[in-house]
Amino acid sequence: MSKVAFYIFFVMMTLFLTGIAISPPDDFRKVENKAFKVGEKLTFDVKYGFVTAGIATFYIPRIKRISGRDAYHVTFEVNTVPGFDWIFKVRDRYETYLDVEGLFPWRFEQHIREGSYSRDFSAFFDQRKGKAKTSEGKYDIPKYVNDIVSALFYARTLDYSKLKIDDRIHLKNFYKDKVYDLDIKYHGKETVEVSAGKFDCIVVEPLVQEGGLFKSEGSILVWMTDDALRIPIKVKTKVIIGAIDGDLTAYEGLAGKMTSKR
């Protein structure tokens, strides 16, 4: 036996005897991401009419190892301001663990505190076996299924340059116990002005059926910067009476230069 063959044999036996499994590499997609990175934090005023009712934040504090893969730990929080708490107090938090290379979720958490209503929900997405293991059961899922937060961040990496108005991008969203269609409808381009500045944007409409970040009775429109970062600048959600707007007020830790700001 040659020295090379003996060395390979020795290594294989050592791994076997110490119980270390040799697994084939994962056959997952790789998505180019120039839109966001660890440290990004986006802050929004949540307005009902002319009244600022709350503050919302998207934050990526760290990369965490989950299911043998690196994942962005993405958080989304919405809290009513103290002056609005007596009307309707909200303390909502969503979390997703988004695969760094493939931009699909491994875990999703939802913690709702709205008035007297509360709900806690979690799901582990076994993307290798096509199963969602939730706090309420076990369900079949298609590969690369999204939760609502991961869908937004994945949508930030897509190429909209060749789309025509009313074109749709088809995604899948899992929530509670079902997989739903989640289409993103393209509405074109607009320039909008918020507290954080004036921006050239593309406008999209997530056609959410379940699991949305806002309880809506109509359309949800999202204005994202018309550059590589695709930062959400404004969100408008129709509700039973009126509309709720989320306007960007501050940003930090961006993945690159924001070229769409005027």
CSV table of C-alpha atoms in Angstrom, one decimal:
chain,number,residue,atom,x,y,z
A,1,MET,CA,0.0,0.0,0.0
A,2,SER,CA,1.4,3.4,-1.0
A,3,LYS,CA,1.8,6.2,1.6
A,4,VAL,CA,-1.0,8.2,0.0
A,5,ALA,CA,-3.4,5.3,0.1
A,6,PHE,CA,-2.4,4.4,3.6
A,7,TYR,CA,-3.0,8.0,4.7
A,8,ILE,CA,-6.5,8.1,3.1
A,9,PHE,CA,-7.3,4.8,4.7
A,10,PHE,CA,-6.1,6.0,8.1
A,11,VAL,CA,-8.2,9.2,7.9
A,12,MET,CA,-11.3,7.3,6.8
A,13,MET,CA,-11.0,4.8,9.6
A,14,THR,CA,-10.4,7.6,12.2
A,15,LEU,CA,-13.6,9.4,11.1
A,16,PHE,CA,-15.5,6.1,11.2
A,17,LEU,CA,-14.3,5.1,14.6
A,18,THR,CA,-14.9,8.6,16.1
A,19,GLY,CA,-18.4,8.7,14.7
A,20,ILE,CA,-18.0,11.6,12.4
A,21,ALA,CA,-20.3,11.2,9.4
A,22,ILE,CA,-19.2,12.1,5.9
A,23,SER,CA,-22.1,13.7,4.2
A,24,PRO,CA,-22.3,14.7,0.6
A,25,PRO,CA,-22.5,18.5,-0.1
A,26,ASP,CA,-25.9,20.0,-0.1
A,27,ASP,CA,-27.5,20.5,-3.5
A,28,PHE,CA,-29.0,23.9,-2.8
A,29,ARG,CA,-29.3,26.9,-5.1
A,30,LYS,CA,-26.9,29.8,-4.8
A,31,VAL,CA,-28.4,33.3,-5.0
A,32,GLU,CA,-26.2,36.3,-5.7
A,33,ASN,CA,-27.0,38.9,-2.9
A,34,LYS,CA,-25.9,42.5,-3.2
A,35,ALA,CA,-28.9,43.8,-1.4
A,36,PHE,CA,-28.2,43.3,2.3
A,37,LYS,CA,-25.7,42.1,4.9
A,38,VAL,CA,-25.2,41.6,8.6
A,39,GLY,CA,-25.6,44.8,10.5
A,40,GLU,CA,-28.3,46.3,8.3
A,41,LYS,CA,-31.0,48.1,10.3
A,42,LEU,CA,-34.0,49.8,8.8
A,43,THR,CA,-36.4,51.9,10.9
A,44,PHE,CA,-39.9,53.0,10.0
A,45,ASP,CA,-42.7,55.2,11.3
A,46,VAL,CA,-46.0,53.4,11.2
A,47,LYS,CA,-48.7,55.9,10.5
A,48,TYR,CA,-52.5,55.8,10.6
A,49,GLY,CA,-53.5,58.8,8.7
A,50,PHE,CA,-51.4,61.7,10.0
A,51,VAL,CA,-50.8,60.0,13.4
A,52,THR,CA,-47.6,58.1,14.1
A,53,ALA,CA,-49.0,55.0,15.8
A,54,GLY,CA,-45.8,52.9,16.0
A,55,ILE,CA,-42.2,52.2,15.2
A,56,ALA,CA,-41.1,49.2,13.0
A,57,THR,CA,-37.6,47.9,12.5
A,58,PHE,CA,-35.9,45.3,10.3
A,59,TYR,CA,-32.5,44.2,11.7
A,60,ILE,CA,-29.9,41.6,10.8
A,61,PRO,CA,-27.8,41.3,14.0
A,62,ARG,CA,-25.8,38.2,13.2
A,63,ILE,CA,-25.1,35.1,11.2
A,64,LYS,CA,-26.0,31.9,13.0
A,65,ARG,CA,-25.2,28.3,12.3
A,66,ILE,CA,-28.5,26.3,11.8
A,67,SER,CA,-29.0,22.9,10.4
A,68,GLY,CA,-25.3,22.8,9.4
A,69,ARG,CA,-25.6,26.0,7.3
A,70,ASP,CA,-24.9,29.7,7.8
A,71,ALA,CA,-28.1,31.7,8.1
A,72,TYR,CA,-28.9,35.4,8.5
A,73,HIS,CA,-30.8,36.0,11.7
A,74,VAL,CA,-33.4,38.5,10.6
A,75,THR,CA,-35.8,40.2,13.0
A,76,PHE,CA,-38.8,42.4,12.4
A,77,GLU,CA,-40.5,44.2,15.3
A,78,VAL,CA,-43.5,46.5,15.5
A,79,ASN,CA,-44.3,48.5,18.7
A,80,THR,CA,-46.9,51.1,19.2
A,81,VAL,CA,-45.6,54.4,20.6
A,82,PRO,CA,-46.5,55.1,24.3
A,83,GLY,CA,-49.1,57.7,23.3
A,84,PHE,CA,-51.0,55.1,21.2
A,85,ASP,CA,-50.7,52.2,23.7
A,86,TRP,CA,-53.9,53.1,25.5
A,87,ILE,CA,-55.9,52.9,22.3
A,88,PHE,CA,-54.4,49.6,21.0
A,89,LYS,CA,-51.1,48.3,22.3
A,90,VAL,CA,-48.9,46.3,19.9
A,91,ARG,CA,-45.7,44.4,20.6
A,92,ASP,CA,-45.1,42.1,17.6
A,93,ARG,CA,-41.9,40.3,16.7
A,94,TYR,CA,-41.1,38.1,13.8
A,95,GLU,CA,-37.8,36.2,13.2
A,96,THR,CA,-36.4,34.2,10.3
A,97,TYR,CA,-33.2,32.4,9.8
A,98,LEU,CA,-32.3,32.9,6.1
A,99,ASP,CA,-29.8,30.7,4.4
A,100,VAL,CA,-26.8,32.9,3.4
A,101,GLU,CA,-26.1,31.1,0.1
A,102,GLY,CA,-29.5,30.1,-1.0
A,103,LEU,CA,-31.7,32.8,0.6
A,104,PHE,CA,-34.4,30.4,1.8
A,105,PRO,CA,-35.6,30.0,5.5
A,106,TRP,CA,-34.6,27.3,8.0
A,107,ARG,CA,-36.7,28.7,10.9
A,108,PHE,CA,-39.5,31.2,11.4
A,109,GLU,CA,-41.0,32.6,14.6
A,110,GLN,CA,-43.9,34.8,15.2
A,111,HIS,CA,-44.7,36.4,18.5
A,112,ILE,CA,-47.9,38.5,18.5
A,113,ARG,CA,-49.1,40.8,21.3
A,114,GLU,CA,-52.0,43.0,20.1
A,115,GLY,CA,-54.4,44.3,22.7
A,116,SER,CA,-55.7,41.3,24.6
A,117,TYR,CA,-54.7,38.9,21.7
A,118,SER,CA,-51.5,36.9,21.8
A,119,ARG,CA,-50.1,34.2,19.6
A,120,ASP,CA,-46.8,32.4,19.4
A,121,PHE,CA,-45.9,30.3,16.4
A,122,SER,CA,-42.7,28.7,15.2
A,123,ALA,CA,-41.7,26.5,12.3
A,124,PHE,CA,-38.5,24.6,11.3
A,125,PHE,CA,-38.2,24.2,7.6
A,126,ASP,CA,-36.4,21.0,6.8
A,127,GLN,CA,-35.4,22.0,3.3
A,128,ARG,CA,-33.6,18.7,2.8
A,129,LYS,CA,-36.6,16.5,3.5
A,130,GLY,CA,-39.4,18.8,2.4
A,131,LYS,CA,-41.0,19.0,5.8
A,132,ALA,CA,-42.2,21.9,8.0
A,133,LYS,CA,-42.1,21.0,11.7
A,134,THR,CA,-44.2,23.6,13.6
A,135,SER,CA,-45.4,24.2,17.1
A,136,GLU,CA,-48.7,22.8,15.8
A,137,GLY,CA,-47.8,19.8,13.6
A,138,LYS,CA,-45.7,18.5,10.7
A,139,TYR,CA,-46.5,19.3,7.1
A,140,ASP,CA,-45.1,18.8,3.6
A,141,ILE,CA,-43.4,21.8,1.9
A,142,PRO,CA,-41.9,22.5,-1.5
A,143,LYS,CA,-38.2,23.2,-1.8
A,144,TYR,CA,-37.3,26.8,-1.0
A,145,VAL,CA,-40.7,27.6,0.6
A,146,ASN,CA,-40.7,31.0,2.3
A,147,ASP,CA,-42.1,32.6,5.4
A,148,ILE,CA,-43.4,36.2,4.9
A,149,VAL,CA,-40.1,37.8,6.2
A,150,SER,CA,-37.8,35.6,4.2
A,151,ALA,CA,-39.9,36.3,1.1
A,152,LEU,CA,-39.4,40.0,1.4
A,153,PHE,CA,-35.6,39.7,1.7
A,154,TYR,CA,-35.4,37.2,-1.2
A,155,ALA,CA,-37.5,39.6,-3.3
A,156,ARG,CA,-34.9,42.3,-2.7
A,157,THR,CA,-32.4,40.3,-4.7
A,158,LEU,CA,-34.5,39.7,-7.7
A,159,ASP,CA,-34.0,41.4,-11.1
A,160,TYR,CA,-37.0,43.5,-12.0
A,161,SER,CA,-35.4,45.3,-15.0
A,162,LYS,CA,-37.1,43.1,-17.6
A,163,LEU,CA,-40.5,43.1,-16.1
A,164,LYS,CA,-43.5,44.8,-17.6
A,165,ILE,CA,-46.3,46.4,-15.5
A,166,ASP,CA,-48.6,43.7,-14.0
A,167,ASP,CA,-46.0,40.9,-14.5
A,168,ARG,CA,-45.8,38.5,-11.6
A,169,ILE,CA,-43.1,36.6,-9.9
A,170,HIS,CA,-44.3,33.4,-8.3
A,171,LEU,CA,-43.2,32.3,-4.8
A,172,LYS,CA,-44.5,29.9,-2.1
A,173,ASN,CA,-45.3,30.9,1.4
A,174,PHE,CA,-45.9,28.6,4.4
A,175,TYR,CA,-48.0,29.7,7.4
A,176,LYS,CA,-49.8,27.9,10.2
A,177,ASP,CA,-50.5,24.6,8.4
A,178,LYS,CA,-50.6,25.3,4.7
A,179,VAL,CA,-48.5,26.3,1.7
A,180,TYR,CA,-49.9,29.4,-0.1
A,181,ASP,CA,-49.1,31.0,-3.4
A,182,LEU,CA,-47.3,34.3,-2.9
A,183,ASP,CA,-47.1,36.3,-6.1
A,184,ILE,CA,-45.3,39.5,-6.4
A,185,LYS,CA,-46.9,41.9,-8.8
A,186,TYR,CA,-44.8,44.6,-10.5
A,187,HIS,CA,-46.4,48.0,-10.8
A,188,GLY,CA,-43.6,50.0,-12.3
A,189,LYS,CA,-41.5,52.9,-11.0
A,190,GLU,CA,-42.2,56.0,-8.9
A,191,THR,CA,-40.3,58.6,-6.9
A,192,VAL,CA,-41.3,58.9,-3.3
A,193,GLU,CA,-40.3,61.1,-0.4
A,194,VAL,CA,-40.3,60.1,3.2
A,195,SER,CA,-38.5,61.3,6.3
A,196,ALA,CA,-35.3,59.5,5.3
A,197,GLY,CA,-35.2,61.3,1.9
A,198,LYS,CA,-36.4,61.2,-1.6
A,199,PHE,CA,-35.8,58.0,-3.6
A,200,ASP,CA,-36.4,56.5,-7.1
A,201,CYS,CA,-38.3,53.3,-6.4
A,202,ILE,CA,-39.8,50.3,-8.0
A,203,VAL,CA,-43.3,49.4,-6.8
A,204,VAL,CA,-44.4,45.9,-6.1
A,205,GLU,CA,-47.5,44.3,-4.6
A,206,PRO,CA,-47.1,41.1,-2.6
A,207,LEU,CA,-50.4,39.2,-3.0
A,208,VAL,CA,-50.4,37.8,0.5
A,209,GLN,CA,-53.1,35.3,1.4
A,210,GLU,CA,-51.9,34.4,4.9
A,211,GLY,CA,-49.1,35.2,7.4
A,212,GLY,CA,-48.8,38.9,6.5
A,213,LEU,CA,-46.9,41.4,8.5
A,214,PHE,CA,-50.1,43.5,8.6
A,215,LYS,CA,-53.7,42.5,8.8
A,216,SER,CA,-55.1,43.8,5.6
A,217,GLU,CA,-58.5,44.0,3.8
A,218,GLY,CA,-57.0,45.0,0.5
A,219,SER,CA,-53.7,45.6,-1.3
A,220,ILE,CA,-50.2,45.9,0.1
A,221,LEU,CA,-47.9,48.1,-1.9
A,222,VAL,CA,-44.1,48.2,-1.3
A,223,TRP,CA,-41.8,50.9,-2.7
A,224,MET,CA,-38.2,49.6,-2.9
A,225,THR,CA,-35.1,51.6,-4.0
A,226,ASP,CA,-34.4,51.3,-7.7
A,227,ASP,CA,-30.8,50.1,-7.2
A,228,ALA,CA,-28.9,47.0,-6.1
A,229,LEU,CA,-30.0,47.4,-2.4
A,230,ARG,CA,-33.8,47.2,-3.0
A,231,ILE,CA,-34.4,48.8,0.4
A,232,PRO,CA,-38.1,49.1,1.3
A,233,ILE,CA,-38.8,52.8,1.5
A,234,LYS,CA,-42.5,52.8,2.0
A,235,VAL,CA,-45.3,50.3,2.7
A,236,LYS,CA,-49.0,51.1,2.3
A,237,THR,CA,-51.5,48.6,3.6
A,238,LYS,CA,-55.3,49.1,3.2
A,239,VAL,CA,-57.3,48.2,6.2
A,240,ILE,CA,-61.1,48.2,6.9
A,241,ILE,CA,-61.1,51.9,7.4
A,242,GLY,CA,-58.3,53.9,5.8
A,243,ALA,CA,-54.7,52.8,5.3
A,244,ILE,CA,-51.6,52.1,7.4
A,245,ASP,CA,-48.3,53.5,6.0
A,246,GLY,CA,-44.8,52.5,7.0
A,247,ASP,CA,-42.3,55.2,6.0
A,248,LEU,CA,-38.5,54.8,6.3
A,249,THR,CA,-37.0,57.2,8.8
A,250,ALA,CA,-33.4,55.8,9.3
A,251,TYR,CA,-31.0,53.2,7.9
A,252,GLU,CA,-27.6,51.9,8.8
A,253,GLY,CA,-25.2,49.0,7.9
A,254,LEU,CA,-26.1,48.9,4.2
A,255,ALA,CA,-24.5,46.4,1.9
A,256,GLY,CA,-23.4,49.1,-0.6
A,257,LYS,CA,-24.0,52.6,-1.9
A,258,MET,CA,-27.6,53.7,-2.2
A,259,THR,CA,-27.6,55.2,-5.7
A,260,SER,CA,-31.3,55.8,-6.0
A,261,LYS,CA,-31.4,58.6,-3.3
A,262,ARG,CA,-31.9,62.0,-4.9
